[in-house]
XYZ file of C-alpha atoms in Angstrom:
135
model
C 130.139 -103.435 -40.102
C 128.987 -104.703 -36.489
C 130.157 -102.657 -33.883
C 133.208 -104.425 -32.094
C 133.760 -103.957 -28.565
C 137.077 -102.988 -28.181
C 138.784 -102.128 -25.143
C 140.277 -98.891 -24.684
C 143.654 -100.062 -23.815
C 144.110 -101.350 -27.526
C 145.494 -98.282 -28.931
C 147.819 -99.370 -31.506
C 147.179 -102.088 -34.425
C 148.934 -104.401 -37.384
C 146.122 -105.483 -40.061
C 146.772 -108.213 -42.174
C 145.565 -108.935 -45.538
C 145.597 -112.455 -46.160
C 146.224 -113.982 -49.107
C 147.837 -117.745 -50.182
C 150.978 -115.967 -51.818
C 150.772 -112.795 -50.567
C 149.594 -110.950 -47.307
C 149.226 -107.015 -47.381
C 150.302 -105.215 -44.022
C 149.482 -101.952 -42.410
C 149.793 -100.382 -39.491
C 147.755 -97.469 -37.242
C 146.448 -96.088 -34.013
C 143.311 -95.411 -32.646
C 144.227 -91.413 -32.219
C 144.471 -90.465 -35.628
C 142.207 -93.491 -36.683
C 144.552 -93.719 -40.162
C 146.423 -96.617 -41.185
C 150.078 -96.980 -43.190
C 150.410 -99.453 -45.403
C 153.810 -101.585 -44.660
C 155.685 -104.071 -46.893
C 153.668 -106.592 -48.443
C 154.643 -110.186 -47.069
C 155.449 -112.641 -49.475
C 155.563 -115.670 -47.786
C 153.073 -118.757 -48.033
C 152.321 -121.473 -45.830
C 153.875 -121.517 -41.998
C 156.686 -119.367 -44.105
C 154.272 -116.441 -43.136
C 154.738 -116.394 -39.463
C 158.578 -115.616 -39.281
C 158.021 -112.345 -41.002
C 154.774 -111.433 -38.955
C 156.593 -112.538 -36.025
C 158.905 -109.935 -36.704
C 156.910 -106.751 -37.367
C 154.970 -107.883 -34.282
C 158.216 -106.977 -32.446
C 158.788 -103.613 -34.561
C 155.411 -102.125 -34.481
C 154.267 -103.784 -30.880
C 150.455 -103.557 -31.701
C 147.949 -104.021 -28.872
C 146.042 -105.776 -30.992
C 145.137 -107.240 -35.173
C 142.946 -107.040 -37.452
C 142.440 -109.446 -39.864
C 140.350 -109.070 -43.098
C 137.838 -111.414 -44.061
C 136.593 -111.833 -47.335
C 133.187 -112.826 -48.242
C 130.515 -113.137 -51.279
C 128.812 -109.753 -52.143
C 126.079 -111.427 -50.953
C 127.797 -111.877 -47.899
C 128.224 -115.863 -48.129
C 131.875 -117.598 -47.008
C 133.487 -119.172 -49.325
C 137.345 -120.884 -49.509
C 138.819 -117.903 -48.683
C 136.586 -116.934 -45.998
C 137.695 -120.411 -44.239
C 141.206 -119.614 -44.570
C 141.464 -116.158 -43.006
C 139.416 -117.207 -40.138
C 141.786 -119.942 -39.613
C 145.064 -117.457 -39.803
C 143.274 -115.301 -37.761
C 142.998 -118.169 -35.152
C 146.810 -119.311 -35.966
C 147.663 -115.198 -34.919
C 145.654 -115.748 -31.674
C 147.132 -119.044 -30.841
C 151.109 -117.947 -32.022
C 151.472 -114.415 -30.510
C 148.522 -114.177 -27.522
C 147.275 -110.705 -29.043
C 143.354 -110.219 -29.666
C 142.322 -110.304 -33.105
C 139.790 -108.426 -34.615
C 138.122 -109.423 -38.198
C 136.903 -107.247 -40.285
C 134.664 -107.873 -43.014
C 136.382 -106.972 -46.248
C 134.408 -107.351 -49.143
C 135.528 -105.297 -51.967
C 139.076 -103.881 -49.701
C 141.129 -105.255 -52.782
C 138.753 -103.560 -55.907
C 138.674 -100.045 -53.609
C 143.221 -100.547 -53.779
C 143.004 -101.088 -57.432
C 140.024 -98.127 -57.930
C 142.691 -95.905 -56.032
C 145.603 -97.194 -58.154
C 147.450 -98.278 -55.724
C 151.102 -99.761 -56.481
C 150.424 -102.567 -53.737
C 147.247 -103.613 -53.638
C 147.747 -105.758 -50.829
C 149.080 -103.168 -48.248
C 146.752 -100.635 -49.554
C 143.770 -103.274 -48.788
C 145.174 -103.933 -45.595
C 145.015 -100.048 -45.024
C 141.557 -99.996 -45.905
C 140.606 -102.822 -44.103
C 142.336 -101.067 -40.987
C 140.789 -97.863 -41.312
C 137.238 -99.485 -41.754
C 137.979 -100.827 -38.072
C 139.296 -97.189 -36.622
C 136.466 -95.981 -37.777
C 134.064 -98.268 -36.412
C 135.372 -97.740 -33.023
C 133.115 -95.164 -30.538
């Protein structure tokens, strides 16, 4: 992963996840660079926003992350189209910056792991890829 310029005031983060039915949540801080996964959203559509909109208010991140997925060969696809575009819709709905993340393979690494919610434990992983690439 590029490294992302990232000012220094942005200490605390939500990382989403996205998926059409559901969207995996975690949250974490640029101290301890670890992430938490949080309750998986299952929501589709607009649907989505109201329960964003609401950890937004409980966690009060400086800033997201959003996952993006791509080909192995690092090529967009559907998907790739449609977390770009939620991570735009974040942007435009709560005035935060957004950060994507490449995430191939975030959702195989949950499952290797055996993790009970794949998508908050991809989220985690996709947020802890970002802490880490921080200097």
């Amino acid at each position: 992963m590029m490294a992302v310029d990232v000012p220094s005031t942005c200490q605390r983060f939500l990382a989403f996840d996205f998926g059409l039915k559901r969207t995996g949540v975690a949250s974490g801080n640029r101290l301890t660079s670890t992430a938490t996964p949080q309750a998986t959203i299952q929501a589709v559509g607009d649907a989505r926003f109201v329960p964003i909109a609401a950890r937004i208010q409980e966690w009060e991140p400086d800033a997201l992350v959003v996952g993006v997925p791509y080909h192995p060969d690092g090529a967009a696809h559907e998907n790739t189209a449609r977390a770009l575009k939620f991570a735009r819709q974040l942007r435009g709905r709560h005035g935060l910056p957004v950060f994507e993340v490449d995430e191939r393979y975030s959702t195989t690494e949950a499952h290797a792991l055996g993790a009970k919610d794949a998508d908050a434990a991809s989220a985690c992983i996709i947020l802890e890829q970002f802490l880490r690439s921080l200097s």
